[in-house]
Short mmCIF file of C-alpha atoms and ligand atoms in Angstrom, two decimals:
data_model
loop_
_atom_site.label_atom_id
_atom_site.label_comp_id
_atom_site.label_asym_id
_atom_site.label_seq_id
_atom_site.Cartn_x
_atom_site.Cartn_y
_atom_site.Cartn_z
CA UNK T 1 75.83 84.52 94.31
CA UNK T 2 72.98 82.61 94.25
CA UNK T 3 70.40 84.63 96.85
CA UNK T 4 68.87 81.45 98.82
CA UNK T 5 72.47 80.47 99.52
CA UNK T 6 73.59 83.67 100.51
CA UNK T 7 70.66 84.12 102.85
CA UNK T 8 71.63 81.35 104.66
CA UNK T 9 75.09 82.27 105.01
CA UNK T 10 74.64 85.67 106.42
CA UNK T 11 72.36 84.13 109.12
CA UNK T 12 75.33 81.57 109.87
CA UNK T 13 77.62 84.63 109.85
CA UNK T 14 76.33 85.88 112.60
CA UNK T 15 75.15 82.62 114.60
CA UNK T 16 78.41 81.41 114.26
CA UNK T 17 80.20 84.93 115.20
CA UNK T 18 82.02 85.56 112.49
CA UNK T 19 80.24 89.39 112.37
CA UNK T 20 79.88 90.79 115.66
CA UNK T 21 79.75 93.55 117.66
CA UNK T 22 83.26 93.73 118.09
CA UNK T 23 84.45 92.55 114.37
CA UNK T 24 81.29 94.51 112.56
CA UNK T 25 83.00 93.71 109.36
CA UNK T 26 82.88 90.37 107.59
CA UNK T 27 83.38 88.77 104.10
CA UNK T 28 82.04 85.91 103.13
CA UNK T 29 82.89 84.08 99.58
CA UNK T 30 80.43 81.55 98.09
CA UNK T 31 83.30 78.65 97.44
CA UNK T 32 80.19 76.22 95.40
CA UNK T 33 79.66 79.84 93.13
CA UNK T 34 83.51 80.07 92.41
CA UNK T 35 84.13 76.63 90.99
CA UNK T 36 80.95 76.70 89.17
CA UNK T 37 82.28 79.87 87.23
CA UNK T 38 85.90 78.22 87.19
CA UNK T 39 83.68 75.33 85.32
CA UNK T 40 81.48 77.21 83.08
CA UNK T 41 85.05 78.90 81.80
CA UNK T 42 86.93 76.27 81.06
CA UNK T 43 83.88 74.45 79.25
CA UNK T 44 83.29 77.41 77.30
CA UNK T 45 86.33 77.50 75.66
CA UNK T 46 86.68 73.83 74.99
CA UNK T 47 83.19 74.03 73.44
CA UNK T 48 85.14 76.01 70.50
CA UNK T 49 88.73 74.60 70.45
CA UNK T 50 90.46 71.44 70.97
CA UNK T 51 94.18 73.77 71.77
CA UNK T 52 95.52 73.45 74.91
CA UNK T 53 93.62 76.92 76.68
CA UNK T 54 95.42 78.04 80.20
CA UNK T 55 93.16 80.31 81.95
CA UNK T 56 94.92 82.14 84.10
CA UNK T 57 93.38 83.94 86.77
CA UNK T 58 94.34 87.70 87.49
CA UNK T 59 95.86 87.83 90.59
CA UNK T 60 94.77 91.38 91.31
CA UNK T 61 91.22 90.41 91.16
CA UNK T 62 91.55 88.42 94.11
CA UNK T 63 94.93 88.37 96.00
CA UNK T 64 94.18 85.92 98.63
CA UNK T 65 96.03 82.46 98.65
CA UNK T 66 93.48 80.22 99.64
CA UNK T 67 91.32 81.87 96.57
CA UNK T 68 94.37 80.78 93.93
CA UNK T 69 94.61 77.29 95.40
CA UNK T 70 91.23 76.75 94.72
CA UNK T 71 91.06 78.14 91.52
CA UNK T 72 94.02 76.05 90.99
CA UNK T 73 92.60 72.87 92.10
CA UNK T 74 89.82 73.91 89.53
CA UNK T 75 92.00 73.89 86.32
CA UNK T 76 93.25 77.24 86.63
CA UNK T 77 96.35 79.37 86.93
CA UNK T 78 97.61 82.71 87.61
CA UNK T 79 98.16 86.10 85.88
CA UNK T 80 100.77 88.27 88.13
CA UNK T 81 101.72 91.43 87.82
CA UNK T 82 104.24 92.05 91.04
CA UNK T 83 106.50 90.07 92.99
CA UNK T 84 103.59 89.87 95.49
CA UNK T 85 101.73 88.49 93.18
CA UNK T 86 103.81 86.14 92.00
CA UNK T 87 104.67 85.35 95.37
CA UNK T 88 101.33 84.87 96.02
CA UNK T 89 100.64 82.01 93.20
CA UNK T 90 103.76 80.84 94.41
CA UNK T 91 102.36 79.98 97.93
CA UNK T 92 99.36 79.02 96.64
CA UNK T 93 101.61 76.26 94.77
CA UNK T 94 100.45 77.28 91.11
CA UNK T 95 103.04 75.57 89.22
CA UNK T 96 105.10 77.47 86.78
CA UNK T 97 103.63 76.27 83.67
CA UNK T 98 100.31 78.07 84.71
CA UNK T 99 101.94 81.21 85.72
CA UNK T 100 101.93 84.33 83.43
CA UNK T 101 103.83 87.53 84.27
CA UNK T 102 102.38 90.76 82.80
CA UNK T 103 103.10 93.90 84.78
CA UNK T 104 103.80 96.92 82.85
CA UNK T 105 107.03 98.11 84.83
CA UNK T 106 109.25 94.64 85.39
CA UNK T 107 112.77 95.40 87.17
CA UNK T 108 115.52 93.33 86.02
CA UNK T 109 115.71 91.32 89.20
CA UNK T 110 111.95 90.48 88.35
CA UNK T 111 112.79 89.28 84.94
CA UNK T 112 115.30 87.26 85.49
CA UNK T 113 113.39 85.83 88.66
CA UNK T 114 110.79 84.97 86.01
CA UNK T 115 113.11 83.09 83.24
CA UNK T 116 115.12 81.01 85.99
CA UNK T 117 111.24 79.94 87.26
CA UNK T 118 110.19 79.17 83.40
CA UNK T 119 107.41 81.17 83.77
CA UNK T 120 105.32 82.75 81.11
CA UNK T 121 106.07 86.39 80.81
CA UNK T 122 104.25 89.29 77.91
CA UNK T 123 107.10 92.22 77.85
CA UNK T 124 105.35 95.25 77.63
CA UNK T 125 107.54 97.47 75.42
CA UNK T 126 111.32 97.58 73.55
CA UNK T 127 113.09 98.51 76.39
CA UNK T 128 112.00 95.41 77.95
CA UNK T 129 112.69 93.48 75.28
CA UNK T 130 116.20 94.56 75.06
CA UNK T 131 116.57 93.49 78.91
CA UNK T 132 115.16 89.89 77.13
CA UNK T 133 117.62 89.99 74.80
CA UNK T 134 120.20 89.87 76.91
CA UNK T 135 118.87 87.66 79.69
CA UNK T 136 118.18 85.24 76.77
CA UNK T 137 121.51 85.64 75.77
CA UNK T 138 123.15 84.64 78.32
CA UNK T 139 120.92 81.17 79.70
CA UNK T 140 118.36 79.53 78.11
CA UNK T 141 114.86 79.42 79.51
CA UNK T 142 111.80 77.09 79.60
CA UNK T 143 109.98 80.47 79.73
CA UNK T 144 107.55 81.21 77.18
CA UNK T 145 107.47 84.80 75.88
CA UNK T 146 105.59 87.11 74.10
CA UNK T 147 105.09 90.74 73.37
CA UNK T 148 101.66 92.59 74.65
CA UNK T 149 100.44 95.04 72.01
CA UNK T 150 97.33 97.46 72.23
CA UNK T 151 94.76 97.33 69.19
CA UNK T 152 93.74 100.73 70.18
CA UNK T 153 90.20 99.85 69.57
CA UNK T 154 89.29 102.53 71.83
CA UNK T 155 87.57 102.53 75.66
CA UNK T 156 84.42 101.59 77.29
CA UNK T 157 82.59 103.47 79.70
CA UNK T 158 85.26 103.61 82.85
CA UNK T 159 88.17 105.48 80.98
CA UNK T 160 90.33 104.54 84.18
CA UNK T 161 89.76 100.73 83.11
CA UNK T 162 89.75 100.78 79.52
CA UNK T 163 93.64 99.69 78.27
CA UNK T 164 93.33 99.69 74.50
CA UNK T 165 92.95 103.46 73.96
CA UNK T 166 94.92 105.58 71.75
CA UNK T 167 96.89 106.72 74.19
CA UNK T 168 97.20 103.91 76.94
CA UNK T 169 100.09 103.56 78.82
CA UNK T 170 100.04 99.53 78.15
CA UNK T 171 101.87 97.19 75.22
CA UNK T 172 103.01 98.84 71.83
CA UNK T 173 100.51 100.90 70.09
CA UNK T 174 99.90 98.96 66.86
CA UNK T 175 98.25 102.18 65.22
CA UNK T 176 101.05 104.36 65.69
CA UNK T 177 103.00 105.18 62.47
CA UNK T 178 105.35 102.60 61.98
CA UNK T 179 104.68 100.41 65.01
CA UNK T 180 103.35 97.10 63.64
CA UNK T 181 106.17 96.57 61.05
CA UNK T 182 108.41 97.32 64.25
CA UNK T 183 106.98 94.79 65.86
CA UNK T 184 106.87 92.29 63.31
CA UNK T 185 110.91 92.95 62.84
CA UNK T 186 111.02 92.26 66.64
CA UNK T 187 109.54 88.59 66.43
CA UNK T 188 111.70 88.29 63.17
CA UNK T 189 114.90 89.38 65.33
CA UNK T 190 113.86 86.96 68.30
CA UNK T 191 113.10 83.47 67.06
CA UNK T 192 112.39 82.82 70.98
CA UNK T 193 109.41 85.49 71.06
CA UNK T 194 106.47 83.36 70.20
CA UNK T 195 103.26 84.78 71.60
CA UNK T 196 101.10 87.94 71.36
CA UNK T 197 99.30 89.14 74.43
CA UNK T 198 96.44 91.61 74.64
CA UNK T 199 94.47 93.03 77.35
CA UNK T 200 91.67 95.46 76.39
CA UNK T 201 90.19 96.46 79.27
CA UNK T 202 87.76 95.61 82.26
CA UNK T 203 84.31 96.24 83.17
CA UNK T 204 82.63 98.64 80.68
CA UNK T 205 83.47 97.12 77.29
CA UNK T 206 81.13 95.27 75.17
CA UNK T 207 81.75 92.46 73.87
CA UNK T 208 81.90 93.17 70.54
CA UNK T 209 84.81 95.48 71.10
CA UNK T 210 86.61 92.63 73.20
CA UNK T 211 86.48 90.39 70.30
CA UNK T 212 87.90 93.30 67.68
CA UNK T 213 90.79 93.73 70.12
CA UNK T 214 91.45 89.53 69.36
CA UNK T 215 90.85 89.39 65.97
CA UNK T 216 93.29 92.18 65.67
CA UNK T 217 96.17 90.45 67.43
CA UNK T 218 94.83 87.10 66.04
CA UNK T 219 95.22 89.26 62.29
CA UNK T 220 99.12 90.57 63.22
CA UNK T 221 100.14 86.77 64.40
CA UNK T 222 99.04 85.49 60.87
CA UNK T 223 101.08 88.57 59.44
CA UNK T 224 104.14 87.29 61.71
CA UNK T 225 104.07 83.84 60.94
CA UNK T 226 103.49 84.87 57.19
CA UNK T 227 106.88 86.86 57.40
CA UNK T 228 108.81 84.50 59.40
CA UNK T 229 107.59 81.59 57.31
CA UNK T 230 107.17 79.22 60.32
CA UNK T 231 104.66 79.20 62.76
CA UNK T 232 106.77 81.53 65.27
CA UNK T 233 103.57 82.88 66.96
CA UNK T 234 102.02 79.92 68.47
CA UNK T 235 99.85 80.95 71.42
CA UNK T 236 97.62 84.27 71.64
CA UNK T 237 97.03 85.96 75.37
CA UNK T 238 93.69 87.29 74.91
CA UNK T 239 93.79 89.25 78.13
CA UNK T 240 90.26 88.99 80.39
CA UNK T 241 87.90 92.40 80.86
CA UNK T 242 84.19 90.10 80.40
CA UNK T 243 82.13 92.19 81.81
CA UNK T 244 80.30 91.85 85.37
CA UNK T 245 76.66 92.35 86.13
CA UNK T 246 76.20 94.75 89.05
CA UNK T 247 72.14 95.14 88.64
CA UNK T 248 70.86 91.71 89.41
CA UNK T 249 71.67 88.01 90.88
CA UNK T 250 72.19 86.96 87.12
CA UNK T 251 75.13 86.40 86.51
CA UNK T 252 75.77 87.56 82.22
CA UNK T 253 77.41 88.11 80.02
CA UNK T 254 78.57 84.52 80.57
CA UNK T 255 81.71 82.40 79.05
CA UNK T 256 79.79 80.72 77.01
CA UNK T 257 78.36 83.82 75.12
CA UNK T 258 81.65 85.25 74.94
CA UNK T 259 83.64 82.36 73.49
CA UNK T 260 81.14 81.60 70.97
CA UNK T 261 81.16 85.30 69.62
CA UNK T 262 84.76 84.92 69.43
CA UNK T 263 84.75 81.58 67.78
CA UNK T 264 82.53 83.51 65.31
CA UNK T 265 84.75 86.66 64.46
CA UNK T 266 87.82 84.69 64.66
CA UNK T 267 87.39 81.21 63.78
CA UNK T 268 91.18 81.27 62.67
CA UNK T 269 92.46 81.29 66.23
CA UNK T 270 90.26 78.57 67.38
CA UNK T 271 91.04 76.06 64.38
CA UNK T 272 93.44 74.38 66.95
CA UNK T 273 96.72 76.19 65.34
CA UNK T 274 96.74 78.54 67.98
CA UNK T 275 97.13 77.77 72.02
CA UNK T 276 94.98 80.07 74.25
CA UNK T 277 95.71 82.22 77.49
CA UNK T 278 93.19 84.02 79.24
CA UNK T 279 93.68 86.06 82.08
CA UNK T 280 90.32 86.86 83.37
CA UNK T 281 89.70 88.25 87.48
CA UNK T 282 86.36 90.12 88.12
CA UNK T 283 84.32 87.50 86.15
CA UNK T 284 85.17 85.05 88.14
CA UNK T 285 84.93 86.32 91.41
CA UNK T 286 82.88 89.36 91.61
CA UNK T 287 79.48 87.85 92.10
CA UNK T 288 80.43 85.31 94.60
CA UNK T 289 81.77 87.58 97.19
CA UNK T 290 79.34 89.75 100.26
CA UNK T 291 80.17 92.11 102.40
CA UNK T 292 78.49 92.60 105.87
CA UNK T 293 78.65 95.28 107.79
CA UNK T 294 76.81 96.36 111.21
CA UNK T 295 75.06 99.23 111.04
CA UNK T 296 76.38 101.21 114.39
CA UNK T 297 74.08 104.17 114.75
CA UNK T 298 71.26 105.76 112.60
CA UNK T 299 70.01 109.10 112.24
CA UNK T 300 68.82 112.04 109.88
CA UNK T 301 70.25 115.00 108.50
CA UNK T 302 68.66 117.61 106.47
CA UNK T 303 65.32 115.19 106.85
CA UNK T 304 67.49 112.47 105.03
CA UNK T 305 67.79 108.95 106.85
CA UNK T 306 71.52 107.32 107.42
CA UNK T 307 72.72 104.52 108.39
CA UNK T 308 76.19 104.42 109.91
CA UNK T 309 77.72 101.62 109.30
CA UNK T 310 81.60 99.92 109.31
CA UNK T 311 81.79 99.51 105.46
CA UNK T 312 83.06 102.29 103.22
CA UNK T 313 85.91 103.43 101.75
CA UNK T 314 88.29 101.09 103.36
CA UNK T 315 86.78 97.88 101.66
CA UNK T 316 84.66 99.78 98.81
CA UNK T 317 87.15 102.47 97.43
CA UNK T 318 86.26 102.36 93.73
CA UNK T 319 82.15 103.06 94.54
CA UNK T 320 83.25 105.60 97.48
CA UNK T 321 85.29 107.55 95.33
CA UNK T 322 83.73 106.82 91.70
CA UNK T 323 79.73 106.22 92.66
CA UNK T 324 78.65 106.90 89.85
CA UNK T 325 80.93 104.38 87.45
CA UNK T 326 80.43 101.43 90.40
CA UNK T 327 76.92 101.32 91.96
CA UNK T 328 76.97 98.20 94.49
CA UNK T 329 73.57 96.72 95.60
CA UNK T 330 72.82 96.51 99.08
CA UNK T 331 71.07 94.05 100.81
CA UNK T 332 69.33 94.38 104.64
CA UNK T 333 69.49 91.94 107.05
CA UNK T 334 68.08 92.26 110.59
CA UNK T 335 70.37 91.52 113.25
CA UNK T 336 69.84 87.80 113.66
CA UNK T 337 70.96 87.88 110.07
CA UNK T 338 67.57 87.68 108.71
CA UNK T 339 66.80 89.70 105.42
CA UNK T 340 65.32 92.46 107.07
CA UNK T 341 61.15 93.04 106.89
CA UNK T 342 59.24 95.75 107.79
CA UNK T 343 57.34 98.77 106.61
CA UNK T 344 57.87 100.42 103.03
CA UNK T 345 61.08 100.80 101.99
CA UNK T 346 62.51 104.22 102.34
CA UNK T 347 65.34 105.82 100.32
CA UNK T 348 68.34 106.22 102.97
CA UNK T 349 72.03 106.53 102.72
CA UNK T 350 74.26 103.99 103.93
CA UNK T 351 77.45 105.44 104.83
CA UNK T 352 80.66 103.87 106.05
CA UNK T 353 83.01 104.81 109.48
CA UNK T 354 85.77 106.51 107.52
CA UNK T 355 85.49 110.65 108.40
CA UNK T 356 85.34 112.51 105.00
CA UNK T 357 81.90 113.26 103.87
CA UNK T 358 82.33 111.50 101.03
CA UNK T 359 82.25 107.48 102.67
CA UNK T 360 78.94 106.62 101.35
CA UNK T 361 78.52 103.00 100.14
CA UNK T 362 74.74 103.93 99.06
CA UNK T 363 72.99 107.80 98.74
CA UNK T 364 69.39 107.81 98.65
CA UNK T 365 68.70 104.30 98.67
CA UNK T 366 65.71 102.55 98.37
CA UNK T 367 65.19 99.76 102.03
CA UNK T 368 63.74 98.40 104.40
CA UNK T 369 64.34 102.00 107.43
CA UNK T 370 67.45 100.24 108.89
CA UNK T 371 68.37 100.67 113.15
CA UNK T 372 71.32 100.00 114.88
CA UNK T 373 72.28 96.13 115.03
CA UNK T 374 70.85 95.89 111.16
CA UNK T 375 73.33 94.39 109.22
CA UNK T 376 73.63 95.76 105.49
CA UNK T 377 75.06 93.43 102.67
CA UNK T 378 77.06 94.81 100.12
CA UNK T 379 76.70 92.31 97.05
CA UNK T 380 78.73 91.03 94.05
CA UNK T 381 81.95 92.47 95.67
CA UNK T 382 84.10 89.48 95.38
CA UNK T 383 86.56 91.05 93.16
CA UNK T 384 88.48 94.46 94.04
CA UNK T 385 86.38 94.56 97.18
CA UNK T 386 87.20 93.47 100.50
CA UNK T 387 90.99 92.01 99.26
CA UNK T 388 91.60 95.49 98.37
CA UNK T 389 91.82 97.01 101.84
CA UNK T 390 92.42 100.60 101.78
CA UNK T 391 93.92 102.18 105.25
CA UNK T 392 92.29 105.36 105.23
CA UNK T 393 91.94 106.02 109.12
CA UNK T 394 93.60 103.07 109.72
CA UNK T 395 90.62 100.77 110.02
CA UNK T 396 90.95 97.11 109.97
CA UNK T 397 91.14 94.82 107.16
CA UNK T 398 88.19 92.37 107.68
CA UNK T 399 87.94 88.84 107.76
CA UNK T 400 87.43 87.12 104.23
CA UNK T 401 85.55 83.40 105.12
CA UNK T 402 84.91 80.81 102.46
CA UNK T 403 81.74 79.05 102.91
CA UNK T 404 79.93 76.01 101.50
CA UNK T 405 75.98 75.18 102.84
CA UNK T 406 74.86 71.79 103.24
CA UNK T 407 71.63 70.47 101.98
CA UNK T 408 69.68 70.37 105.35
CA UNK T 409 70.39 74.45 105.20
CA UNK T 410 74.10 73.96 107.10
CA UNK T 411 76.39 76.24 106.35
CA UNK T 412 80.52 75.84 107.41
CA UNK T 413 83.21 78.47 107.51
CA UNK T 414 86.61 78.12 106.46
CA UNK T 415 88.98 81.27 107.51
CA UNK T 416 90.43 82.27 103.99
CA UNK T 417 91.96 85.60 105.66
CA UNK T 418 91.86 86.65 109.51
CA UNK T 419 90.32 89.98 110.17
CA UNK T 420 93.44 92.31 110.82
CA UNK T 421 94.19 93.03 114.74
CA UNK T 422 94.61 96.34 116.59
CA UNK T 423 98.00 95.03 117.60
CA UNK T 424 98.75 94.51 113.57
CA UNK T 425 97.89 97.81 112.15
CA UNK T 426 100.16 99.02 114.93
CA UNK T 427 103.12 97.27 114.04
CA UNK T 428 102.69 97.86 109.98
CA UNK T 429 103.02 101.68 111.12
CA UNK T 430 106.13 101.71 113.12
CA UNK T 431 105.27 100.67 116.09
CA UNK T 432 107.59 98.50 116.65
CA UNK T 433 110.43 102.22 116.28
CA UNK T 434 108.20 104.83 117.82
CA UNK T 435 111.71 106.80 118.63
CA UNK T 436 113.17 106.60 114.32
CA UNK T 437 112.35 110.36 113.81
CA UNK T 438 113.83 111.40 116.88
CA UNK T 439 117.16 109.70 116.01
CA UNK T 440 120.91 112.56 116.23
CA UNK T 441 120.32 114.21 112.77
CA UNK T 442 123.46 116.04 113.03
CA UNK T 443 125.59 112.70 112.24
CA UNK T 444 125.20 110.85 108.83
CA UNK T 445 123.37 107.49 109.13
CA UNK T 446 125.49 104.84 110.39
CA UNK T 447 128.46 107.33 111.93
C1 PLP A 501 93.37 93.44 85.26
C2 PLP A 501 93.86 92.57 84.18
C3 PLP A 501 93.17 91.41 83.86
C4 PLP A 501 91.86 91.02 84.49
O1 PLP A 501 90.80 91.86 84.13
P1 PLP A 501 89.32 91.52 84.61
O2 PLP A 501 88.50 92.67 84.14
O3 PLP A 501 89.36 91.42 86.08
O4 PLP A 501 88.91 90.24 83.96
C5 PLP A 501 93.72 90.58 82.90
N1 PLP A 501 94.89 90.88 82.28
C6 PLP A 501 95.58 92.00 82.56
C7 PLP A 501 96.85 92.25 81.85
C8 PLP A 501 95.09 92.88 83.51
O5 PLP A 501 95.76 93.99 83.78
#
């Protein structure tokens, strides 16, 4: 997010209470930064193609309602990959037509759910297909479908993130012997299957391997609609995965960039014979999203500063548990909210409440020496941050606020989540049936 408007919004953060010393945890989302990257994505792509484009936002990237409504009020719709999810876009009031279903293990009950809705859904393998088949069968749907496949153009840099491997557990491997005239006999079985859907992986992967992984599905819809003489395959899912910049306020790779690279290595898809999907999360979110914590006490140990704060694993699990594959920048701010002067900076680790060594949002970093009160920032983490609580020693989930600043330096709040109570995380774990595991074993259930 843009620096001078997050500045002001972690001083109104704490002016207007939203972090205190009671609720040390806050998130604040940049609502002007969203739609302007919900803009630059749509304009990209209708720089290169008159076809109707849906982008459709990955749910997971974001999970919050409030977040798909506006994103939805900007053009956009959702990719889901659970009934939660779905549920989510659902409430949210994404309309079918801009819903896509993609998870990789779909129950029948899910399926069906998804055809009587006429929502878009990619089956992930021939088993699921065969539960098409006879959905299909037996009612007609408004719902388009396709069939995800993996290029197997190989991984980026975070293996755990990179979906178009030789081995990855996602779509039909088109390298494997035999597999792409099986799946061309598939769309020539089902005259109803008429898109291709590929996902090849987030964060880590250059561009340049995105684009093989489309002009590779792009190349097998040609060889389709060659076979089928018609044009069966008429819309191409080319997943999300652009790449987010974790180093600096700049926000690249950008849209732009990446739709004119494809529009250059596979002018075929975008010569308006094709419809688009895209299906991109962190991009869109990631670098509008801060998280503030209080730091609660400070000390040293083995000569090294630290700063305790209430920010770690339970709101930053990837970079607690994979540091080294997702470095987050960290901002200080003094306790009025201010960003924090003072001497030279000195390296310091900034570690979070959870108890395992291990909770460290920041080792050795270089900043202003922080003191109880401080507050640090924890930047570009509006995407599989904060709306991915994790309940390691049960600590809250924080409040997620939506802000917008005014010209005169104004800046207003709008509650997108509630921070979790006491009272909540007690009821989630049983509370409510403190005496189940004491219940008369001897007797079966129910007797
Ligand atoms: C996670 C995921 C996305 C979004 O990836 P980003 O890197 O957040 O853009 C899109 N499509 C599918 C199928 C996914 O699993």
């Amino acid at each position: 997010m843009a620096s001078n408007r997050r500045d002001q919004a972690v001083r109104a953060a704490v002016d207007q209470a939203l972090l205190t010393g009671t609720e040390p945890v806050a998130a604040l989302l940049d609502v002007t930064g969203v739609r302007a990257s919900a803009a630059a994505l749509r304009a990209a792509f209708a720089a290169v193609t008159d076809a109707p484009v849906l982008h459709a936002f990955a749910v997971k990237a974001s999970p919050l309602v409030p977040v798909l409504r506006l994103l939805y009020e900007a053009g956009l719709g959702a990719e889901v990959a659970s009934p939660g999810e779905l549920a989510l876009a659902r409430a949210a009031g994404v309309t079918a037509d801009r819903v896509v279903l993609d998870s990789p293990a779909k129950t029948p009950a899910e399926l069906r759910e998804a055809l009587a809705l006429g929502i878009a859904v990619n089956a992930d393998n021939p088993q699921e297909l065969a539960r098409l088949d006879a959905l299909v069968r037996k009612t007609p749907t408004r719902s388009p479908l396709g069939l995800r496949v993996n290029p197997q153009i190989g991984g980026g840099t975070i293996e755990a993130l990179s979906t178009a491997t030789a081995t990855s557990k996602f779509g039909i491997a088109l390298r494997d012997e035999g597999a792409r005239a099986r799946v061309v006999r598939a769309f020539l079985d089902r005259p109803w299957l008429t898109r291709l859907h590929t996902h090849s992986g987030s964060q880590g992967l250059p561009l340049s391997l995105l684009a093989t992984g489309v002009r590779e599905v792009y190349e097998l819809a040609e060889e389709i609609n060659a076979a089928a003489g018609r044009h069966q395959v008429d819309t191409i899912d080319i997943g999300g995965g652009l790449p987010v910049n974790f180093t600096s306020d700049e926000e690249t790779p950008t849209y732009a960039e990446y739709a004119r690279l494809l529009s250059d290595e596979v002018p075929g898809l975008f010569d308006g014979r094709y419809g688009l999907v895209t299906e991109f999360g962190r991009s869109l979110l990631a670098k509008h999203g801060t998280l503030l914590a209080r730091v609660e006490y400070t000390k040293t140990s083995g000569s090294r500063p630290i700063a305790v704060t209430h920010a770690g694993v339970q709101v930053a699990t990837r970079t607690v548990y994979d540091p080294i594959a997702w470095p987050l920048r960290i901002a200080a701010y003094d306790a009025r909210g201010l960003p924090k002067a003072g001497g030279p900076p000195v390296g310091q680790d900034v570690a979070g409440p959870a108890c395992f060594a291990g909770d460290l949002l920041a080792v050795q970093r270089s900043l202003p020496l922080l003191e109880p009160g401080d507050i640090v920032a924890a930047l570009d983490t509006g995407a599989y941050y904060f709306a991915h609580h994790y309940t390691y020693n049960s600590l809250a989930r924080p409040g997620v606020y939506g802000f917008v600043t005014g010209e005169d330096g104004t800046v207003r709040f709008a509650t997108v989540r509630p921070p979790q109570t006491v009272a909540e995380i007690v009821a989630e774990a049983g509370g409510g049936h403190p005496d189940a595991l004491l219940a008369d074993w001897r007797h079966p259930a129910g007797a």
